[in-house]
């Protein structure tokens, strides 16, 4: 079911997410570019599937390797269906609180633990960056603020109608 650092199961899950041909997160990123053509105008180019795959692996592989993230293969079928649905509808993943892909990578850092990225934090927490290394903090409930990025919110959506925003 799950995969620890260096295991075949962990490699299989990373490939299912980041493979350039049919990786779920790569597919999701491609669909985001397809559904939001203004991104290319802002960024100045459109990355190919190989570049997106390298980015995906570069983000997640180090954390799986050091054990701060473990993998969970039991969510992959539901994740694939969700990504396919978003692609067909150009849906916004921030408005879908039941993101089945979130369970494929499970952070192991406890509340208050050291982190560099949100994916390392366990449960309903995010990585609050400070000077140097960050620490895992509880996500904010809807209607609570201040927030400046989606990952701070349990709903994964920070409404930036002003600065700072509200979850």
XYZ file of C-alpha atoms in Angstrom, residues 2 9-10 12 23 64 66 72 87 93 122 128-129 136:
14
model
C 2.548 2.582 1.102
C 6.290 0.923 -3.943
C 7.596 4.479 -3.449
C 5.955 3.168 -8.444
C 1.907 10.865 -14.763
C 10.507 10.520 -0.225
C 14.817 11.332 3.246
C 0.321 5.659 -0.608
C -9.220 17.951 -17.539
C -8.870 21.943 -7.927
C 1.459 15.499 8.378
C 5.205 28.060 7.525
C 8.427 29.430 6.109
C 4.615 22.639 10.259
